[in-house]
């Protein structure tokens, strides 16, 4: 019997069954699913980055989530999958990429909200900030550092990641926006400041109370994902 038909819906005497829904329909699959592990490479050479990306996916059974050129003339490669497979691919990337690696972040237990924040426009609707919420702003020197900052923040404090933007439209930098109670946002930023060095973390700021006219203008879309 199909799972969506209850026993009461089967009518005797040759009548057509009248289906009744007994289970909710499954939610649509997000565009970028959460992976147990994630690695993001930023290469200063586009050519070497492409060679390294090919070597990584040949070395191990990982999902090439996205790869492409970004400002200012760099190449990003984002891989996800099981921890062992992603770690093996990362080793290949480091070996082939060599001095062309500008930065890399390896997250064996990445928080699912990080993937959502990377492309919020193609995800199910989420809670939007209001004028009562605080806004946390994290600006990093590289794209991998932005993902690292977002992961640190969402794991360490009760905040909502709004977006993580990578490189394009930012002069090669990374930008993380998060929201929540003032105390939680401040705690998240303090954790990030303690974990990222001064060369990687450029700026971190808190807007304690958003102006109503500003709420709808704070979440930009990353041009890295199209």
mmCIF file with all atom_site columns, C-alpha atoms in Angstrom:
data_model
loop_
_atom_site.group_PDB
_atom_site.id
_atom_site.type_symbol
_atom_site.label_atom_id
_atom_site.label_alt_id
_atom_site.label_comp_id
_atom_site.label_asym_id
_atom_site.label_entity_id
_atom_site.label_seq_id
_atom_site.pdbx_PDB_ins_code
_atom_site.Cartn_x
_atom_site.Cartn_y
_atom_site.Cartn_z
_atom_site.occupancy
_atom_site.B_iso_or_equiv
_atom_site.pdbx_formal_charge
_atom_site.auth_seq_id
_atom_site.auth_comp_id
_atom_site.auth_asym_id
_atom_site.auth_atom_id
_atom_site.pdbx_PDB_model_num
ATOM 1   C CA . UNK A 1 1   ? 0.000   0.000  0.000   1.00 0.00 ? 1   UNK A CA 1
ATOM 2   C CA . UNK A 1 2   ? 1.404   3.414  -0.884  1.00 0.00 ? 2   UNK A CA 1
ATOM 3   C CA . UNK A 1 3   ? 2.443   5.340  2.253   1.00 0.00 ? 3   UNK A CA 1
ATOM 4   C CA . UNK A 1 4   ? 0.171   8.263  1.440   1.00 0.00 ? 4   UNK A CA 1
ATOM 5   C CA . UNK A 1 5   ? -3.001  6.105  1.548   1.00 0.00 ? 5   UNK A CA 1
ATOM 6   C CA . UNK A 1 6   ? -4.643  5.313  4.872   1.00 0.00 ? 6   UNK A CA 1
ATOM 7   C CA . UNK A 1 7   ? -6.603  2.106  5.439   1.00 0.00 ? 7   UNK A CA 1
ATOM 8   C CA . UNK A 1 8   ? -9.837  4.079  5.741   1.00 0.00 ? 8   UNK A CA 1
ATOM 9   C CA . UNK A 1 9   ? -9.416  5.424  2.229   1.00 0.00 ? 9   UNK A CA 1
ATOM 10  C CA . UNK A 1 10  ? -9.842  1.982  0.609   1.00 0.00 ? 10  UNK A CA 1
ATOM 11  C CA . UNK A 1 11  ? -13.527 1.618  -0.147  1.00 0.00 ? 11  UNK A CA 1
ATOM 12  C CA . UNK A 1 12  ? -15.121 -1.777 -0.811  1.00 0.00 ? 12  UNK A CA 1
ATOM 13  C CA . UNK A 1 13  ? -17.517 -2.553 -3.619  1.00 0.00 ? 13  UNK A CA 1
ATOM 14  C CA . UNK A 1 14  ? -15.361 -1.473 -6.523  1.00 0.00 ? 14  UNK A CA 1
ATOM 15  C CA . UNK A 1 15  ? -15.391 2.187  -5.655  1.00 0.00 ? 15  UNK A CA 1
ATOM 16  C CA . UNK A 1 16  ? -12.276 4.147  -6.433  1.00 0.00 ? 16  UNK A CA 1
ATOM 17  C CA . UNK A 1 17  ? -10.049 4.652  -3.415  1.00 0.00 ? 17  UNK A CA 1
ATOM 18  C CA . UNK A 1 18  ? -10.046 8.126  -1.952  1.00 0.00 ? 18  UNK A CA 1
ATOM 19  C CA . UNK A 1 19  ? -6.512  8.941  -0.855  1.00 0.00 ? 19  UNK A CA 1
ATOM 20  C CA . UNK A 1 20  ? -5.931  10.839 2.340   1.00 0.00 ? 20  UNK A CA 1
ATOM 21  C CA . UNK A 1 21  ? -2.570  12.342 3.081   1.00 0.00 ? 21  UNK A CA 1
ATOM 22  C CA . UNK A 1 22  ? -1.109  10.706 6.192   1.00 0.00 ? 22  UNK A CA 1
ATOM 23  C CA . UNK A 1 23  ? 2.477   11.948 5.847   1.00 0.00 ? 23  UNK A CA 1
ATOM 24  C CA . UNK A 1 24  ? 3.798   15.423 5.002   1.00 0.00 ? 24  UNK A CA 1
ATOM 25  C CA . UNK A 1 25  ? 5.531   15.870 1.710   1.00 0.00 ? 25  UNK A CA 1
ATOM 26  C CA . UNK A 1 26  ? 9.311   16.010 1.977   1.00 0.00 ? 26  UNK A CA 1
ATOM 27  C CA . UNK A 1 27  ? 10.911  19.445 1.917   1.00 0.00 ? 27  UNK A CA 1
ATOM 28  C CA . UNK A 1 28  ? 12.741  20.406 -1.273  1.00 0.00 ? 28  UNK A CA 1
ATOM 29  C CA . UNK A 1 29  ? 16.431  19.547 -1.345  1.00 0.00 ? 29  UNK A CA 1
ATOM 30  C CA . UNK A 1 30  ? 18.629  22.621 -0.800  1.00 0.00 ? 30  UNK A CA 1
ATOM 31  C CA . UNK A 1 31  ? 20.892  23.612 -3.674  1.00 0.00 ? 31  UNK A CA 1
ATOM 32  C CA . UNK A 1 32  ? 24.018  23.146 -1.557  1.00 0.00 ? 32  UNK A CA 1
ATOM 33  C CA . UNK A 1 33  ? 23.647  20.311 0.924   1.00 0.00 ? 33  UNK A CA 1
ATOM 34  C CA . UNK A 1 34  ? 25.568  20.187 4.168   1.00 0.00 ? 34  UNK A CA 1
ATOM 35  C CA . UNK A 1 35  ? 28.667  18.011 4.110   1.00 0.00 ? 35  UNK A CA 1
ATOM 36  C CA . UNK A 1 36  ? 30.508  16.454 7.073   1.00 0.00 ? 36  UNK A CA 1
ATOM 37  C CA . UNK A 1 37  ? 33.745  18.099 5.936   1.00 0.00 ? 37  UNK A CA 1
ATOM 38  C CA . UNK A 1 38  ? 34.710  21.063 3.788   1.00 0.00 ? 38  UNK A CA 1
ATOM 39  C CA . UNK A 1 39  ? 37.895  22.554 2.378   1.00 0.00 ? 39  UNK A CA 1
ATOM 40  C CA . UNK A 1 40  ? 38.276  25.840 0.502   1.00 0.00 ? 40  UNK A CA 1
ATOM 41  C CA . UNK A 1 41  ? 41.446  26.727 -1.406  1.00 0.00 ? 41  UNK A CA 1
ATOM 42  C CA . UNK A 1 42  ? 42.300  30.198 -2.638  1.00 0.00 ? 42  UNK A CA 1
ATOM 43  C CA . UNK A 1 43  ? 45.008  30.217 -5.316  1.00 0.00 ? 43  UNK A CA 1
ATOM 44  C CA . UNK A 1 44  ? 46.954  33.285 -6.439  1.00 0.00 ? 44  UNK A CA 1
ATOM 45  C CA . UNK A 1 45  ? 47.446  31.626 -9.852  1.00 0.00 ? 45  UNK A CA 1
ATOM 46  C CA . UNK A 1 46  ? 44.363  30.709 -11.876 1.00 0.00 ? 46  UNK A CA 1
ATOM 47  C CA . UNK A 1 47  ? 46.300  28.208 -13.993 1.00 0.00 ? 47  UNK A CA 1
ATOM 48  C CA . UNK A 1 48  ? 47.835  26.426 -11.004 1.00 0.00 ? 48  UNK A CA 1
ATOM 49  C CA . UNK A 1 49  ? 44.490  26.484 -9.216  1.00 0.00 ? 49  UNK A CA 1
ATOM 50  C CA . UNK A 1 50  ? 42.794  24.679 -12.096 1.00 0.00 ? 50  UNK A CA 1
ATOM 51  C CA . UNK A 1 51  ? 45.543  22.051 -12.179 1.00 0.00 ? 51  UNK A CA 1
ATOM 52  C CA . UNK A 1 52  ? 45.238  21.570 -8.422  1.00 0.00 ? 52  UNK A CA 1
ATOM 53  C CA . UNK A 1 53  ? 41.432  21.277 -8.597  1.00 0.00 ? 53  UNK A CA 1
ATOM 54  C CA . UNK A 1 54  ? 41.740  18.527 -11.184 1.00 0.00 ? 54  UNK A CA 1
ATOM 55  C CA . UNK A 1 55  ? 44.298  16.713 -9.029  1.00 0.00 ? 55  UNK A CA 1
ATOM 56  C CA . UNK A 1 56  ? 42.046  16.903 -5.973  1.00 0.00 ? 56  UNK A CA 1
ATOM 57  C CA . UNK A 1 57  ? 38.962  15.390 -7.583  1.00 0.00 ? 57  UNK A CA 1
ATOM 58  C CA . UNK A 1 58  ? 41.106  12.702 -9.203  1.00 0.00 ? 58  UNK A CA 1
ATOM 59  C CA . UNK A 1 59  ? 42.707  11.771 -5.889  1.00 0.00 ? 59  UNK A CA 1
ATOM 60  C CA . UNK A 1 60  ? 39.569  11.195 -3.837  1.00 0.00 ? 60  UNK A CA 1
ATOM 61  C CA . UNK A 1 61  ? 35.799  10.686 -4.112  1.00 0.00 ? 61  UNK A CA 1
ATOM 62  C CA . UNK A 1 62  ? 34.712  14.174 -3.072  1.00 0.00 ? 62  UNK A CA 1
ATOM 63  C CA . UNK A 1 63  ? 32.048  16.551 -4.343  1.00 0.00 ? 63  UNK A CA 1
ATOM 64  C CA . UNK A 1 64  ? 33.417  19.538 -6.242  1.00 0.00 ? 64  UNK A CA 1
ATOM 65  C CA . UNK A 1 65  ? 30.886  21.991 -4.883  1.00 0.00 ? 65  UNK A CA 1
ATOM 66  C CA . UNK A 1 66  ? 32.231  24.956 -6.808  1.00 0.00 ? 66  UNK A CA 1
ATOM 67  C CA . UNK A 1 67  ? 35.373  26.230 -8.489  1.00 0.00 ? 67  UNK A CA 1
ATOM 68  C CA . UNK A 1 68  ? 36.049  29.399 -10.429 1.00 0.00 ? 68  UNK A CA 1
ATOM 69  C CA . UNK A 1 69  ? 37.821  32.693 -10.845 1.00 0.00 ? 69  UNK A CA 1
ATOM 70  C CA . UNK A 1 70  ? 37.271  35.565 -8.439  1.00 0.00 ? 70  UNK A CA 1
ATOM 71  C CA . UNK A 1 71  ? 38.674  39.022 -7.878  1.00 0.00 ? 71  UNK A CA 1
ATOM 72  C CA . UNK A 1 72  ? 41.489  40.004 -7.962  1.00 0.00 ? 72  UNK A CA 1
ATOM 73  C CA . UNK A 1 73  ? 42.564  37.330 -10.449 1.00 0.00 ? 73  UNK A CA 1
ATOM 74  C CA . UNK A 1 74  ? 42.443  34.402 -8.041  1.00 0.00 ? 74  UNK A CA 1
ATOM 75  C CA . UNK A 1 75  ? 40.922  30.916 -8.193  1.00 0.00 ? 75  UNK A CA 1
ATOM 76  C CA . UNK A 1 76  ? 38.702  29.318 -5.537  1.00 0.00 ? 76  UNK A CA 1
ATOM 77  C CA . UNK A 1 77  ? 38.061  25.591 -5.136  1.00 0.00 ? 77  UNK A CA 1
ATOM 78  C CA . UNK A 1 78  ? 35.419  24.396 -2.651  1.00 0.00 ? 78  UNK A CA 1
ATOM 79  C CA . UNK A 1 79  ? 35.193  20.665 -1.887  1.00 0.00 ? 79  UNK A CA 1
ATOM 80  C CA . UNK A 1 80  ? 32.883  18.750 0.442   1.00 0.00 ? 80  UNK A CA 1
ATOM 81  C CA . UNK A 1 81  ? 32.263  15.173 1.509   1.00 0.00 ? 81  UNK A CA 1
ATOM 82  C CA . UNK A 1 82  ? 33.281  12.625 4.102   1.00 0.00 ? 82  UNK A CA 1
ATOM 83  C CA . UNK A 1 83  ? 36.170  13.618 6.355   1.00 0.00 ? 83  UNK A CA 1
ATOM 84  C CA . UNK A 1 84  ? 38.718  11.069 5.120   1.00 0.00 ? 84  UNK A CA 1
ATOM 85  C CA . UNK A 1 85  ? 37.999  11.726 1.434   1.00 0.00 ? 85  UNK A CA 1
ATOM 86  C CA . UNK A 1 86  ? 38.153  15.504 1.749   1.00 0.00 ? 86  UNK A CA 1
ATOM 87  C CA . UNK A 1 87  ? 41.356  15.330 3.773   1.00 0.00 ? 87  UNK A CA 1
ATOM 88  C CA . UNK A 1 88  ? 42.967  13.164 1.095   1.00 0.00 ? 88  UNK A CA 1
ATOM 89  C CA . UNK A 1 89  ? 41.894  15.592 -1.625  1.00 0.00 ? 89  UNK A CA 1
ATOM 90  C CA . UNK A 1 90  ? 43.269  18.484 0.409   1.00 0.00 ? 90  UNK A CA 1
ATOM 91  C CA . UNK A 1 91  ? 46.674  16.802 0.572   1.00 0.00 ? 91  UNK A CA 1
ATOM 92  C CA . UNK A 1 92  ? 46.698  16.587 -3.218  1.00 0.00 ? 92  UNK A CA 1
ATOM 93  C CA . UNK A 1 93  ? 45.705  20.237 -3.495  1.00 0.00 ? 93  UNK A CA 1
ATOM 94  C CA . UNK A 1 94  ? 48.496  21.350 -1.195  1.00 0.00 ? 94  UNK A CA 1
ATOM 95  C CA . UNK A 1 95  ? 51.044  19.214 -3.024  1.00 0.00 ? 95  UNK A CA 1
ATOM 96  C CA . UNK A 1 96  ? 50.098  20.482 -6.482  1.00 0.00 ? 96  UNK A CA 1
ATOM 97  C CA . UNK A 1 97  ? 49.208  24.053 -5.489  1.00 0.00 ? 97  UNK A CA 1
ATOM 98  C CA . UNK A 1 98  ? 52.428  24.739 -3.609  1.00 0.00 ? 98  UNK A CA 1
ATOM 99  C CA . UNK A 1 99  ? 53.380  28.427 -3.405  1.00 0.00 ? 99  UNK A CA 1
ATOM 100 C CA . UNK A 1 100 ? 50.309  29.418 -5.449  1.00 0.00 ? 100 UNK A CA 1
ATOM 101 C CA . UNK A 1 101 ? 48.095  28.718 -2.413  1.00 0.00 ? 101 UNK A CA 1
ATOM 102 C CA . UNK A 1 102 ? 47.084  32.102 -1.014  1.00 0.00 ? 102 UNK A CA 1
ATOM 103 C CA . UNK A 1 103 ? 45.014  30.584 1.804   1.00 0.00 ? 103 UNK A CA 1
ATOM 104 C CA . UNK A 1 104 ? 43.173  27.369 2.678   1.00 0.00 ? 104 UNK A CA 1
ATOM 105 C CA . UNK A 1 105 ? 40.665  26.374 5.348   1.00 0.00 ? 105 UNK A CA 1
ATOM 106 C CA . UNK A 1 106 ? 39.969  22.780 6.384   1.00 0.00 ? 106 UNK A CA 1
ATOM 107 C CA . UNK A 1 107 ? 36.813  22.147 8.425   1.00 0.00 ? 107 UNK A CA 1
ATOM 108 C CA . UNK A 1 108 ? 36.343  18.439 9.252   1.00 0.00 ? 108 UNK A CA 1
ATOM 109 C CA . UNK A 1 109 ? 33.095  19.197 11.094  1.00 0.00 ? 109 UNK A CA 1
ATOM 110 C CA . UNK A 1 110 ? 31.669  22.197 9.276   1.00 0.00 ? 110 UNK A CA 1
ATOM 111 C CA . UNK A 1 111 ? 28.412  23.622 10.666  1.00 0.00 ? 111 UNK A CA 1
ATOM 112 C CA . UNK A 1 112 ? 25.462  23.133 8.235   1.00 0.00 ? 112 UNK A CA 1
ATOM 113 C CA . UNK A 1 113 ? 24.536  26.829 8.462   1.00 0.00 ? 113 UNK A CA 1
ATOM 114 C CA . UNK A 1 114 ? 27.824  27.735 6.781   1.00 0.00 ? 114 UNK A CA 1
ATOM 115 C CA . UNK A 1 115 ? 26.660  26.174 3.506   1.00 0.00 ? 115 UNK A CA 1
ATOM 116 C CA . UNK A 1 116 ? 23.312  27.937 3.809   1.00 0.00 ? 116 UNK A CA 1
ATOM 117 C CA . UNK A 1 117 ? 25.007  31.288 4.372   1.00 0.00 ? 117 UNK A CA 1
ATOM 118 C CA . UNK A 1 118 ? 27.220  30.832 1.313   1.00 0.00 ? 118 UNK A CA 1
ATOM 119 C CA . UNK A 1 119 ? 24.179  31.048 -0.955  1.00 0.00 ? 119 UNK A CA 1
ATOM 120 C CA . UNK A 1 120 ? 21.129  32.245 1.015   1.00 0.00 ? 120 UNK A CA 1
ATOM 121 C CA . UNK A 1 121 ? 19.094  33.158 -2.088  1.00 0.00 ? 121 UNK A CA 1
ATOM 122 C CA . UNK A 1 122 ? 18.745  29.510 -3.135  1.00 0.00 ? 122 UNK A CA 1
ATOM 123 C CA . UNK A 1 123 ? 17.855  28.147 0.283   1.00 0.00 ? 123 UNK A CA 1
ATOM 124 C CA . UNK A 1 124 ? 14.503  27.830 2.102   1.00 0.00 ? 124 UNK A CA 1
ATOM 125 C CA . UNK A 1 125 ? 13.296  31.072 3.707   1.00 0.00 ? 125 UNK A CA 1
ATOM 126 C CA . UNK A 1 126 ? 15.053  31.906 6.959   1.00 0.00 ? 126 UNK A CA 1
ATOM 127 C CA . UNK A 1 127 ? 14.429  34.326 9.786   1.00 0.00 ? 127 UNK A CA 1
ATOM 128 C CA . UNK A 1 128 ? 15.300  37.869 8.744   1.00 0.00 ? 128 UNK A CA 1
ATOM 129 C CA . UNK A 1 129 ? 16.817  40.408 11.131  1.00 0.00 ? 129 UNK A CA 1
ATOM 130 C CA . UNK A 1 130 ? 14.622  43.140 12.560  1.00 0.00 ? 130 UNK A CA 1
ATOM 131 C CA . UNK A 1 131 ? 15.417  46.564 13.944  1.00 0.00 ? 131 UNK A CA 1
ATOM 132 C CA . UNK A 1 132 ? 15.546  44.933 17.392  1.00 0.00 ? 132 UNK A CA 1
ATOM 133 C CA . UNK A 1 133 ? 18.414  42.644 16.383  1.00 0.00 ? 133 UNK A CA 1
ATOM 134 C CA . UNK A 1 134 ? 22.110  43.379 16.415  1.00 0.00 ? 134 UNK A CA 1
ATOM 135 C CA . UNK A 1 135 ? 24.203  42.948 13.276  1.00 0.00 ? 135 UNK A CA 1
ATOM 136 C CA . UNK A 1 136 ? 27.690  41.476 13.364  1.00 0.00 ? 136 UNK A CA 1
ATOM 137 C CA . UNK A 1 137 ? 30.057  42.297 10.498  1.00 0.00 ? 137 UNK A CA 1
ATOM 138 C CA . UNK A 1 138 ? 33.286  40.390 9.891   1.00 0.00 ? 138 UNK A CA 1
ATOM 139 C CA . UNK A 1 139 ? 35.687  41.433 7.139   1.00 0.00 ? 139 UNK A CA 1
ATOM 140 C CA . UNK A 1 140 ? 38.569  39.105 6.263   1.00 0.00 ? 140 UNK A CA 1
ATOM 141 C CA . UNK A 1 141 ? 41.581  39.308 3.975   1.00 0.00 ? 141 UNK A CA 1
ATOM 142 C CA . UNK A 1 142 ? 40.769  36.059 2.147   1.00 0.00 ? 142 UNK A CA 1
ATOM 143 C CA . UNK A 1 143 ? 37.742  33.942 1.227   1.00 0.00 ? 143 UNK A CA 1
ATOM 144 C CA . UNK A 1 144 ? 38.806  30.882 3.295   1.00 0.00 ? 144 UNK A CA 1
ATOM 145 C CA . UNK A 1 145 ? 39.123  33.097 6.362   1.00 0.00 ? 145 UNK A CA 1
ATOM 146 C CA . UNK A 1 146 ? 35.495  34.223 5.935   1.00 0.00 ? 146 UNK A CA 1
ATOM 147 C CA . UNK A 1 147 ? 34.241  30.630 5.964   1.00 0.00 ? 147 UNK A CA 1
ATOM 148 C CA . UNK A 1 148 ? 36.400  29.933 9.009   1.00 0.00 ? 148 UNK A CA 1
ATOM 149 C CA . UNK A 1 149 ? 34.997  32.988 10.793  1.00 0.00 ? 149 UNK A CA 1
ATOM 150 C CA . UNK A 1 150 ? 31.409  32.009 10.024  1.00 0.00 ? 150 UNK A CA 1
ATOM 151 C CA . UNK A 1 151 ? 31.973  28.480 11.315  1.00 0.00 ? 151 UNK A CA 1
ATOM 152 C CA . UNK A 1 152 ? 33.560  29.765 14.534  1.00 0.00 ? 152 UNK A CA 1
ATOM 153 C CA . UNK A 1 153 ? 30.721  32.225 15.132  1.00 0.00 ? 153 UNK A CA 1
ATOM 154 C CA . UNK A 1 154 ? 27.801  29.860 14.591  1.00 0.00 ? 154 UNK A CA 1
ATOM 155 C CA . UNK A 1 155 ? 29.366  27.077 16.652  1.00 0.00 ? 155 UNK A CA 1
ATOM 156 C CA . UNK A 1 156 ? 30.229  29.305 19.580  1.00 0.00 ? 156 UNK A CA 1
ATOM 157 C CA . UNK A 1 157 ? 27.220  31.593 20.014  1.00 0.00 ? 157 UNK A CA 1
ATOM 158 C CA . UNK A 1 158 ? 23.443  31.686 19.536  1.00 0.00 ? 158 UNK A CA 1
ATOM 159 C CA . UNK A 1 159 ? 23.469  33.692 16.318  1.00 0.00 ? 159 UNK A CA 1
ATOM 160 C CA . UNK A 1 160 ? 22.040  33.382 12.811  1.00 0.00 ? 160 UNK A CA 1
ATOM 161 C CA . UNK A 1 161 ? 24.441  33.472 9.887   1.00 0.00 ? 161 UNK A CA 1
ATOM 162 C CA . UNK A 1 162 ? 22.891  35.732 7.255   1.00 0.00 ? 162 UNK A CA 1
ATOM 163 C CA . UNK A 1 163 ? 25.490  35.479 4.519   1.00 0.00 ? 163 UNK A CA 1
ATOM 164 C CA . UNK A 1 164 ? 29.102  34.648 3.761   1.00 0.00 ? 164 UNK A CA 1
ATOM 165 C CA . UNK A 1 165 ? 30.397  36.482 0.697   1.00 0.00 ? 165 UNK A CA 1
ATOM 166 C CA . UNK A 1 166 ? 33.582  35.462 -1.050  1.00 0.00 ? 166 UNK A CA 1
ATOM 167 C CA . UNK A 1 167 ? 35.913  37.729 -3.032  1.00 0.00 ? 167 UNK A CA 1
ATOM 168 C CA . UNK A 1 168 ? 33.846  39.057 -5.959  1.00 0.00 ? 168 UNK A CA 1
ATOM 169 C CA . UNK A 1 169 ? 32.630  42.600 -5.455  1.00 0.00 ? 169 UNK A CA 1
ATOM 170 C CA . UNK A 1 170 ? 34.842  42.784 -2.369  1.00 0.00 ? 170 UNK A CA 1
ATOM 171 C CA . UNK A 1 171 ? 38.277  43.234 -3.895  1.00 0.00 ? 171 UNK A CA 1
ATOM 172 C CA . UNK A 1 172 ? 39.205  39.668 -3.000  1.00 0.00 ? 172 UNK A CA 1
ATOM 173 C CA . UNK A 1 173 ? 38.169  39.928 0.647   1.00 0.00 ? 173 UNK A CA 1
ATOM 174 C CA . UNK A 1 174 ? 35.583  37.917 2.580   1.00 0.00 ? 174 UNK A CA 1
ATOM 175 C CA . UNK A 1 175 ? 32.495  39.260 4.361   1.00 0.00 ? 175 UNK A CA 1
ATOM 176 C CA . UNK A 1 176 ? 30.369  37.567 7.029   1.00 0.00 ? 176 UNK A CA 1
ATOM 177 C CA . UNK A 1 177 ? 27.062  38.990 8.264   1.00 0.00 ? 177 UNK A CA 1
ATOM 178 C CA . UNK A 1 178 ? 25.319  37.549 11.318  1.00 0.00 ? 178 UNK A CA 1
ATOM 179 C CA . UNK A 1 179 ? 22.502  38.593 13.605  1.00 0.00 ? 179 UNK A CA 1
ATOM 180 C CA . UNK A 1 180 ? 21.030  37.933 17.035  1.00 0.00 ? 180 UNK A CA 1
ATOM 181 C CA . UNK A 1 181 ? 20.876  39.487 20.476  1.00 0.00 ? 181 UNK A CA 1
ATOM 182 C CA . UNK A 1 182 ? 23.568  42.070 21.125  1.00 0.00 ? 182 UNK A CA 1
ATOM 183 C CA . UNK A 1 183 ? 25.268  39.905 23.759  1.00 0.00 ? 183 UNK A CA 1
ATOM 184 C CA . UNK A 1 184 ? 25.310  36.869 21.462  1.00 0.00 ? 184 UNK A CA 1
ATOM 185 C CA . UNK A 1 185 ? 26.647  38.807 18.482  1.00 0.00 ? 185 UNK A CA 1
ATOM 186 C CA . UNK A 1 186 ? 29.375  40.365 20.619  1.00 0.00 ? 186 UNK A CA 1
ATOM 187 C CA . UNK A 1 187 ? 30.293  36.919 21.970  1.00 0.00 ? 187 UNK A CA 1
ATOM 188 C CA . UNK A 1 188 ? 30.511  35.507 18.439  1.00 0.00 ? 188 UNK A CA 1
ATOM 189 C CA . UNK A 1 189 ? 32.803  38.299 17.263  1.00 0.00 ? 189 UNK A CA 1
ATOM 190 C CA . UNK A 1 190 ? 35.012  37.932 20.325  1.00 0.00 ? 190 UNK A CA 1
ATOM 191 C CA . UNK A 1 191 ? 35.474  34.244 19.511  1.00 0.00 ? 191 UNK A CA 1
ATOM 192 C CA . UNK A 1 192 ? 36.440  35.121 15.952  1.00 0.00 ? 192 UNK A CA 1
ATOM 193 C CA . UNK A 1 193 ? 38.931  37.752 17.133  1.00 0.00 ? 193 UNK A CA 1
ATOM 194 C CA . UNK A 1 194 ? 40.551  35.191 19.420  1.00 0.00 ? 194 UNK A CA 1
ATOM 195 C CA . UNK A 1 195 ? 40.876  32.553 16.684  1.00 0.00 ? 195 UNK A CA 1
ATOM 196 C CA . UNK A 1 196 ? 41.904  34.557 13.608  1.00 0.00 ? 196 UNK A CA 1
ATOM 197 C CA . UNK A 1 197 ? 45.207  36.410 13.480  1.00 0.00 ? 197 UNK A CA 1
ATOM 198 C CA . UNK A 1 198 ? 45.471  40.140 12.810  1.00 0.00 ? 198 UNK A CA 1
ATOM 199 C CA . UNK A 1 199 ? 46.683  39.594 9.242   1.00 0.00 ? 199 UNK A CA 1
ATOM 200 C CA . UNK A 1 200 ? 43.626  37.477 8.370   1.00 0.00 ? 200 UNK A CA 1
ATOM 201 C CA . UNK A 1 201 ? 40.918  39.371 10.248  1.00 0.00 ? 201 UNK A CA 1
ATOM 202 C CA . UNK A 1 202 ? 40.712  42.913 8.894   1.00 0.00 ? 202 UNK A CA 1
ATOM 203 C CA . UNK A 1 203 ? 37.729  44.323 10.783  1.00 0.00 ? 203 UNK A CA 1
ATOM 204 C CA . UNK A 1 204 ? 34.848  43.209 13.016  1.00 0.00 ? 204 UNK A CA 1
ATOM 205 C CA . UNK A 1 205 ? 32.002  45.496 14.016  1.00 0.00 ? 205 UNK A CA 1
ATOM 206 C CA . UNK A 1 206 ? 28.642  45.352 15.809  1.00 0.00 ? 206 UNK A CA 1
ATOM 207 C CA . UNK A 1 207 ? 25.579  47.465 15.056  1.00 0.00 ? 207 UNK A CA 1
ATOM 208 C CA . UNK A 1 208 ? 23.600  47.105 18.268  1.00 0.00 ? 208 UNK A CA 1
ATOM 209 C CA . UNK A 1 209 ? 20.236  48.156 16.832  1.00 0.00 ? 209 UNK A CA 1
ATOM 210 C CA . UNK A 1 210 ? 19.474  48.217 13.119  1.00 0.00 ? 210 UNK A CA 1
ATOM 211 C CA . UNK A 1 211 ? 17.567  51.127 11.618  1.00 0.00 ? 211 UNK A CA 1
ATOM 212 C CA . UNK A 1 212 ? 14.339  49.883 9.955   1.00 0.00 ? 212 UNK A CA 1
ATOM 213 C CA . UNK A 1 213 ? 15.353  51.378 6.601   1.00 0.00 ? 213 UNK A CA 1
ATOM 214 C CA . UNK A 1 214 ? 18.655  49.496 6.713   1.00 0.00 ? 214 UNK A CA 1
ATOM 215 C CA . UNK A 1 215 ? 17.336  46.010 7.491   1.00 0.00 ? 215 UNK A CA 1
ATOM 216 C CA . UNK A 1 216 ? 16.465  45.114 3.882   1.00 0.00 ? 216 UNK A CA 1
ATOM 217 C CA . UNK A 1 217 ? 19.815  46.269 2.524   1.00 0.00 ? 217 UNK A CA 1
ATOM 218 C CA . UNK A 1 218 ? 22.312  44.284 4.548   1.00 0.00 ? 218 UNK A CA 1
ATOM 219 C CA . UNK A 1 219 ? 22.293  40.828 2.976   1.00 0.00 ? 219 UNK A CA 1
ATOM 220 C CA . UNK A 1 220 ? 24.126  40.753 -0.352  1.00 0.00 ? 220 UNK A CA 1
ATOM 221 C CA . UNK A 1 221 ? 24.528  37.730 -2.613  1.00 0.00 ? 221 UNK A CA 1
ATOM 222 C CA . UNK A 1 222 ? 27.941  36.251 -3.264  1.00 0.00 ? 222 UNK A CA 1
ATOM 223 C CA . UNK A 1 223 ? 29.021  36.481 -6.889  1.00 0.00 ? 223 UNK A CA 1
ATOM 224 C CA . UNK A 1 224 ? 31.166  33.403 -6.424  1.00 0.00 ? 224 UNK A CA 1
ATOM 225 C CA . UNK A 1 225 ? 27.967  31.285 -6.623  1.00 0.00 ? 225 UNK A CA 1
ATOM 226 C CA . UNK A 1 226 ? 25.767  32.067 -9.614  1.00 0.00 ? 226 UNK A CA 1
#
